[in-house]
Amino acid sequence: MAEYYLAVDIGASSGRHILGHVEDGKIVLEEVYRFENGMEKKDGHLCWNVPHLFHEIKEGLKACKAAGKVPKSMGIDTWAVDYVLLDEEDNVLGNTYGYRDGRTKGMDEEVYAIIPEAELYARTGIQKQMFNTIYQLMAVKKQEPENMEKAVQLLMLPDYFHFLLTGNKLSEYTNATSTQLVSPETKQWDYELIERLGYKSSIFRPLHMPGTVVGSFTKEVEDEVGFSCEVVLPATHDTASAVISVPALTKDCLYISSGTWSLMGIENDHAICSEESRKRNFTNEGGYEYRFRYLKNIMGLWMIQSARHEWNDAYSFTELCDMAEEENAFPSRVDVNDDAFLAPESMLQAIRDYCEKKCCAVPETVGQTAAVIYQSLAESYARTVAEIEELTGRHFPAINIVGGGSNAAYLNQLTADKSGRCVYAGPGEATAIGNLAVQMIKDGKFDSLEAVRRCIHDSFGVKKYEPKA
């Protein structure tokens, strides 16, 4: 009988339950459940429906039972930075805000009045993004001080879901680093920084590494889903899980974890916290085995996803790539990292407004708009390659694209052409595979990260795109 492991991979727009097992030396995946997700307007804010998400987690567990494939262990990963505050009775205090909510406006200045931006970067190595937890907590301190006062513990969202399953509260390292409140030296919360900011230091509990056992299901959960299994911390930050599954067999390979966001960077054994690195907006997020993911957050496929919704989801992403390729000569470009594209009421209007403002041709058709997005994204990738090489003094001849965006052939070829690098695309289910990989290493199926990466390369393969002269 196969031994199954379960990755629950929850993204900003959907979640999946993916079972994995090893067969004939290769990892085999099976999606058993999928559900929708998205931020909802509540009290004028963008929030996550946490009870709904936990309901869907349990429904997926029931689907495993119904399929006769009960996992030996499971783990949950999500996006970063969002959290819950729990009171002494483990109730969630206030709303569970989504990272695109606007309540953090001006909170950066509140933070920098206490610790200057340059000092904060030198201390944490994390890039400034207005949705980082450090700014979200300043919004709590300023706008909802009673919730900060009542809080007994802070848990990032996957840690909270693990708690609901097991009754045990463990904080995982990779996701915690995205808060901008963790020291790259100690690999634990920077309590001195937390206290300077006026946050309640007692709510931050010690950090644990991927591979740590959280516990087994509570009796209540076991009775509801029909079985119990071990819950193991994966790299709960979805990008950290995705990077685990990068199948590059050399160290000289850049990666792009391509989804709603594009996370482009390298693996380092130390953090680069220089002032030049800060100015270029690079970040040093925590990775598996205390590796550092030295990378830049790029807007990613969010723009094309949003535009597609405005076109009533009438086109597949493959069709959008094809239409963009037909308009390859359309000249306009946008800065994909401009705040105008973070959460606009209309992405199509935001693109048109940007082009008008920059006095360049305004896209009128679906193909022209898609071409602007894909071309702009590929040019952002190419600039980032040059920056990484400049900041590290190293040369990277190849780019490995993993995640859903690895299926976008047109974008992959554009990336190769504009960067002058070979692009290796795949696997598409990178986050779930990385989640499963940690569980499999913990269970002794593989003896190292290198071994599981070799298996991932052999199991899923990659597609190569060479730059056109």
Short mmCIF file of C-alpha atoms in Angstrom, two decimals, residues 172-468:
data_model
loop_
_atom_site.label_atom_id
_atom_site.label_comp_id
_atom_site.label_asym_id
_atom_site.label_seq_id
_atom_site.Cartn_x
_atom_site.Cartn_y
_atom_site.Cartn_z
CA GLU A 172 6.71 28.45 11.87
CA TYR A 173 9.91 30.21 10.83
CA THR A 174 9.60 30.89 7.08
CA ASN A 175 6.26 32.68 7.31
CA ALA A 176 7.32 34.60 10.42
CA THR A 177 10.24 36.20 8.57
CA SER A 178 7.81 37.97 6.24
CA THR A 179 6.49 39.99 9.19
CA GLN A 180 9.69 42.12 9.20
CA LEU A 181 10.02 41.32 12.90
CA VAL A 182 12.53 38.42 12.81
CA SER A 183 16.31 38.66 13.15
CA PRO A 184 18.33 37.02 10.34
CA GLU A 185 21.09 36.50 12.90
CA THR A 186 19.16 34.68 15.66
CA LYS A 187 16.42 33.32 13.35
CA GLN A 188 13.94 34.18 16.09
CA TRP A 189 11.65 37.13 16.81
CA ASP A 190 13.55 40.39 17.38
CA TYR A 191 12.02 41.11 20.78
CA GLU A 192 13.98 44.33 21.28
CA LEU A 193 12.54 45.69 18.00
CA ILE A 194 9.04 44.49 18.91
CA GLU A 195 9.18 46.28 22.26
CA ARG A 196 10.56 49.49 20.70
CA LEU A 197 7.55 49.53 18.38
CA GLY A 198 5.20 49.20 21.34
CA TYR A 199 3.85 45.81 20.33
CA LYS A 200 3.07 43.24 22.99
CA SER A 201 6.17 41.01 23.00
CA SER A 202 4.46 38.17 24.92
CA ILE A 203 2.22 37.36 21.92
CA PHE A 204 5.23 36.26 19.83
CA ARG A 205 6.11 32.64 20.69
CA PRO A 206 9.35 30.82 19.71
CA LEU A 207 9.73 29.86 16.05
CA HIS A 208 9.93 26.30 14.76
CA MET A 209 11.49 24.92 11.59
CA PRO A 210 9.71 23.09 8.76
CA GLY A 211 9.61 19.38 9.58
CA THR A 212 8.48 19.95 13.19
CA VAL A 213 5.52 17.82 14.30
CA VAL A 214 2.58 19.98 15.46
CA GLY A 215 0.46 17.07 16.72
CA SER A 216 -2.47 14.89 15.68
CA PHE A 217 -6.08 15.91 15.04
CA THR A 218 -8.25 16.78 18.02
CA LYS A 219 -11.00 14.31 18.86
CA GLU A 220 -13.54 16.77 17.46
CA VAL A 221 -11.78 17.04 14.09
CA GLU A 222 -11.15 13.29 13.96
CA ASP A 223 -14.83 12.56 14.53
CA GLU A 224 -15.85 15.03 11.82
CA VAL A 225 -13.44 13.98 9.04
CA GLY A 226 -13.32 10.26 9.85
CA PHE A 227 -9.63 9.79 10.62
CA SER A 228 -6.63 11.30 12.38
CA CYS A 229 -3.13 11.92 11.09
CA GLU A 230 0.05 13.70 12.05
CA VAL A 231 0.26 17.42 11.26
CA VAL A 232 3.78 18.45 10.24
CA LEU A 233 4.97 22.00 9.67
CA PRO A 234 5.87 22.49 6.02
CA ALA A 235 7.49 25.74 4.97
CA THR A 236 4.16 27.45 5.65
CA HIS A 237 4.98 30.47 3.49
CA ASP A 238 3.90 29.28 0.05
CA THR A 239 6.93 30.81 -1.66
CA ALA A 240 9.28 29.02 0.73
CA SER A 241 7.56 25.75 -0.18
CA ALA A 242 7.74 26.57 -3.89
CA VAL A 243 11.48 27.26 -3.70
CA ILE A 244 12.05 23.87 -2.06
CA SER A 245 10.69 22.28 -5.23
CA VAL A 246 12.95 24.20 -7.66
CA PRO A 247 14.49 21.25 -9.50
CA ALA A 248 17.70 23.04 -10.54
CA LEU A 249 20.62 20.73 -10.06
CA THR A 250 23.18 23.56 -9.82
CA LYS A 251 23.58 26.47 -7.42
CA ASP A 252 23.97 28.98 -10.26
CA CYS A 253 20.28 29.11 -11.07
CA LEU A 254 17.87 31.93 -10.45
CA TYR A 255 14.27 31.03 -9.69
CA ILE A 256 10.92 32.68 -10.24
CA SER A 257 8.05 31.37 -8.16
CA SER A 258 5.37 32.50 -10.57
CA GLY A 259 1.79 32.93 -9.46
CA THR A 260 -0.31 35.89 -8.32
CA TRP A 261 3.08 37.29 -7.31
CA SER A 262 6.38 36.61 -9.03
CA LEU A 263 9.13 36.03 -6.47
CA MET A 264 12.48 36.16 -8.24
CA GLY A 265 15.79 35.44 -6.58
CA ILE A 266 18.40 32.97 -5.40
CA GLU A 267 19.13 30.83 -2.35
CA ASN A 268 21.77 32.20 0.02
CA ASP A 269 23.36 30.89 3.20
CA HIS A 270 23.42 34.41 4.67
CA ALA A 271 21.29 37.55 4.53
CA ILE A 272 22.38 40.57 2.45
CA CYS A 273 21.27 43.56 4.52
CA SER A 274 23.28 46.30 2.78
CA GLU A 275 21.94 49.76 2.08
CA GLU A 276 22.24 49.16 -1.68
CA SER A 277 20.16 46.00 -1.30
CA ARG A 278 17.51 48.01 0.55
CA LYS A 279 17.41 50.69 -2.13
CA ARG A 280 16.88 48.02 -4.77
CA ASN A 281 14.02 46.60 -2.67
CA PHE A 282 15.38 43.08 -2.23
CA THR A 283 14.36 40.91 0.66
CA ASN A 284 15.92 38.08 2.69
CA GLU A 285 13.04 35.77 3.54
CA GLY A 286 13.58 32.66 5.61
CA GLY A 287 13.82 29.31 3.85
CA TYR A 288 14.15 25.62 4.57
CA GLU A 289 17.16 24.67 6.73
CA TYR A 290 17.76 28.36 7.48
CA ARG A 291 18.59 29.14 3.85
CA PHE A 292 17.72 32.69 2.85
CA ARG A 293 15.53 33.42 -0.13
CA TYR A 294 17.19 36.54 -1.47
CA LEU A 295 14.56 37.82 -3.83
CA LYS A 296 12.43 40.61 -5.15
CA ASN A 297 8.63 40.64 -5.07
CA ILE A 298 7.29 41.45 -8.52
CA MET A 299 3.58 42.00 -9.16
CA GLY A 300 3.29 38.75 -11.11
CA LEU A 301 0.21 37.32 -12.79
CA TRP A 302 -2.15 39.37 -10.60
CA MET A 303 -2.51 41.91 -13.43
CA ILE A 304 -3.51 39.37 -16.09
CA GLN A 305 -5.72 37.51 -13.58
CA SER A 306 -7.55 40.74 -12.74
CA ALA A 307 -7.89 41.75 -16.38
CA ARG A 308 -9.23 38.29 -17.23
CA HIS A 309 -11.95 38.68 -14.59
CA GLU A 310 -12.95 42.00 -16.15
CA TRP A 311 -13.28 40.18 -19.46
CA ASN A 312 -15.72 37.88 -17.62
CA ASP A 313 -13.22 35.00 -17.66
CA ALA A 314 -14.08 34.55 -21.34
CA TYR A 315 -10.52 33.57 -22.28
CA SER A 316 -8.18 30.91 -20.97
CA PHE A 317 -4.66 31.98 -20.01
CA THR A 318 -3.39 30.05 -23.04
CA GLU A 319 -5.70 32.08 -25.29
CA LEU A 320 -4.52 35.31 -23.66
CA CYS A 321 -0.90 34.32 -24.32
CA ASP A 322 -1.76 33.60 -27.96
CA MET A 323 -3.55 36.93 -28.40
CA ALA A 324 -0.66 38.76 -26.73
CA GLU A 325 1.80 37.09 -29.10
CA GLU A 326 -0.22 38.34 -32.09
CA GLU A 327 0.21 41.89 -30.69
CA ASN A 328 3.90 41.35 -29.93
CA ALA A 329 4.87 44.63 -31.62
CA PHE A 330 2.56 46.78 -29.47
CA PRO A 331 5.03 49.26 -27.94
CA SER A 332 3.65 50.31 -24.55
CA ARG A 333 5.03 49.14 -21.21
CA VAL A 334 4.04 49.72 -17.58
CA ASP A 335 5.92 49.42 -14.29
CA VAL A 336 4.30 46.25 -12.96
CA ASN A 337 5.40 47.15 -9.42
CA ASP A 338 3.65 50.53 -9.40
CA ASP A 339 1.16 50.85 -6.54
CA ALA A 340 -1.52 51.72 -9.10
CA PHE A 341 -1.77 48.00 -9.90
CA LEU A 342 -1.88 46.65 -6.33
CA ALA A 343 -5.66 46.75 -5.81
CA PRO A 344 -7.37 48.98 -8.41
CA GLU A 345 -11.13 49.04 -8.85
CA SER A 346 -10.45 48.28 -12.52
CA MET A 347 -7.14 46.82 -13.69
CA LEU A 348 -7.97 47.63 -17.32
CA GLN A 349 -8.58 51.27 -16.45
CA ALA A 350 -5.43 51.41 -14.32
CA ILE A 351 -3.37 50.20 -17.31
CA ARG A 352 -5.03 52.70 -19.64
CA ASP A 353 -4.51 55.55 -17.16
CA TYR A 354 -0.85 54.64 -16.71
CA CYS A 355 -0.23 54.60 -20.46
CA GLU A 356 -1.98 57.94 -20.92
CA LYS A 357 0.02 59.47 -18.09
CA LYS A 358 3.27 58.22 -19.66
CA CYS A 359 2.14 59.44 -23.11
CA CYS A 360 2.42 56.01 -24.69
CA ALA A 361 -0.06 54.10 -26.84
CA VAL A 362 -3.17 53.08 -24.89
CA PRO A 363 -4.09 49.41 -25.41
CA GLU A 364 -7.58 49.00 -26.86
CA THR A 365 -7.96 45.25 -27.49
CA VAL A 366 -7.63 42.18 -25.32
CA GLY A 367 -4.47 41.15 -27.18
CA GLN A 368 -2.84 44.56 -26.83
CA THR A 369 -3.60 44.71 -23.10
CA ALA A 370 -2.27 41.19 -22.55
CA ALA A 371 0.86 42.06 -24.55
CA VAL A 372 1.50 45.13 -22.37
CA ILE A 373 1.19 43.02 -19.21
CA TYR A 374 3.35 40.09 -20.35
CA GLN A 375 6.02 42.24 -22.03
CA SER A 376 6.24 44.53 -18.98
CA LEU A 377 6.53 41.54 -16.66
CA ALA A 378 9.32 39.95 -18.71
CA GLU A 379 11.24 43.23 -18.80
CA SER A 380 10.90 43.48 -15.02
CA TYR A 381 12.36 39.98 -14.73
CA ALA A 382 15.29 40.94 -16.98
CA ARG A 383 16.06 44.05 -14.89
CA THR A 384 15.93 41.94 -11.74
CA VAL A 385 18.46 39.44 -13.15
CA ALA A 386 20.89 42.32 -13.74
CA GLU A 387 20.32 43.68 -10.23
CA ILE A 388 20.89 40.31 -8.55
CA GLU A 389 24.13 39.81 -10.46
CA GLU A 390 25.28 43.30 -9.53
CA LEU A 391 24.42 42.90 -5.84
CA THR A 392 25.95 39.43 -5.47
CA GLY A 393 28.88 39.66 -7.89
CA ARG A 394 27.81 36.33 -9.35
CA HIS A 395 26.64 35.26 -12.82
CA PHE A 396 23.49 33.20 -13.30
CA PRO A 397 23.16 31.58 -16.72
CA ALA A 398 19.69 30.12 -16.21
CA ILE A 399 16.29 30.93 -14.72
CA ASN A 400 14.04 28.21 -13.30
CA ILE A 401 10.34 29.15 -13.33
CA VAL A 402 8.08 27.14 -11.04
CA GLY A 403 4.42 27.51 -10.11
CA GLY A 404 1.34 28.17 -12.21
CA GLY A 405 3.12 30.78 -14.32
CA SER A 406 5.53 28.13 -15.61
CA ASN A 407 2.72 27.07 -17.97
CA ALA A 408 2.70 30.47 -19.74
CA ALA A 409 4.83 29.57 -22.76
CA TYR A 410 4.69 33.06 -24.28
CA LEU A 411 5.88 34.68 -21.04
CA ASN A 412 8.61 32.05 -20.61
CA GLN A 413 9.97 32.76 -24.10
CA LEU A 414 9.78 36.52 -23.52
CA THR A 415 11.72 36.05 -20.26
CA ALA A 416 14.44 34.09 -22.08
CA ASP A 417 14.63 36.67 -24.87
CA LYS A 418 14.75 39.76 -22.68
CA SER A 419 17.11 38.32 -20.04
CA GLY A 420 19.39 36.49 -22.46
CA ARG A 421 19.19 33.44 -20.17
CA CYS A 422 17.97 29.90 -20.68
CA VAL A 423 14.63 29.41 -18.97
CA TYR A 424 13.60 26.07 -17.47
CA ALA A 425 9.87 25.90 -16.75
CA GLY A 426 8.24 23.56 -14.25
CA PRO A 427 6.95 22.04 -12.12
CA GLY A 428 3.62 23.84 -12.06
CA GLU A 429 2.49 22.50 -8.68
CA ALA A 430 5.66 23.79 -7.04
CA THR A 431 4.17 24.92 -3.74
CA ALA A 432 2.31 21.68 -3.06
CA ILE A 433 5.37 19.63 -4.07
CA GLY A 434 7.59 21.63 -1.70
CA ASN A 435 5.07 21.15 1.10
CA LEU A 436 5.04 17.39 0.45
CA ALA A 437 8.84 17.28 0.18
CA VAL A 438 9.28 18.50 3.76
CA GLN A 439 6.87 15.86 5.05
CA MET A 440 8.65 13.16 3.05
CA ILE A 441 12.09 14.21 4.32
CA LYS A 442 10.76 14.23 7.87
CA ASP A 443 9.38 10.71 7.35
CA GLY A 444 12.66 9.39 5.94
CA LYS A 445 11.59 8.98 2.30
CA PHE A 446 14.51 11.24 1.33
CA ASP A 447 17.66 11.98 3.30
CA SER A 448 18.22 15.58 2.14
CA LEU A 449 16.86 18.55 0.22
CA GLU A 450 19.29 17.73 -2.61
CA ALA A 451 17.91 14.19 -2.87
CA VAL A 452 14.30 15.30 -3.03
CA ARG A 453 15.15 17.97 -5.63
CA ARG A 454 16.75 15.31 -7.82
CA CYS A 455 13.57 13.28 -7.49
CA ILE A 456 11.42 16.32 -8.35
CA HIS A 457 13.52 16.92 -11.47
CA ASP A 458 13.12 13.28 -12.53
CA SER A 459 9.43 13.12 -11.59
CA PHE A 460 8.11 16.22 -13.30
CA GLY A 461 10.71 17.30 -15.84
CA VAL A 462 11.21 20.82 -17.14
CA LYS A 463 10.67 22.56 -20.46
CA LYS A 464 13.61 24.54 -21.83
CA TYR A 465 13.31 27.95 -23.57
CA GLU A 466 16.44 29.35 -25.20
CA PRO A 467 16.80 33.07 -25.92
CA LYS A 468 16.18 33.94 -29.54
#
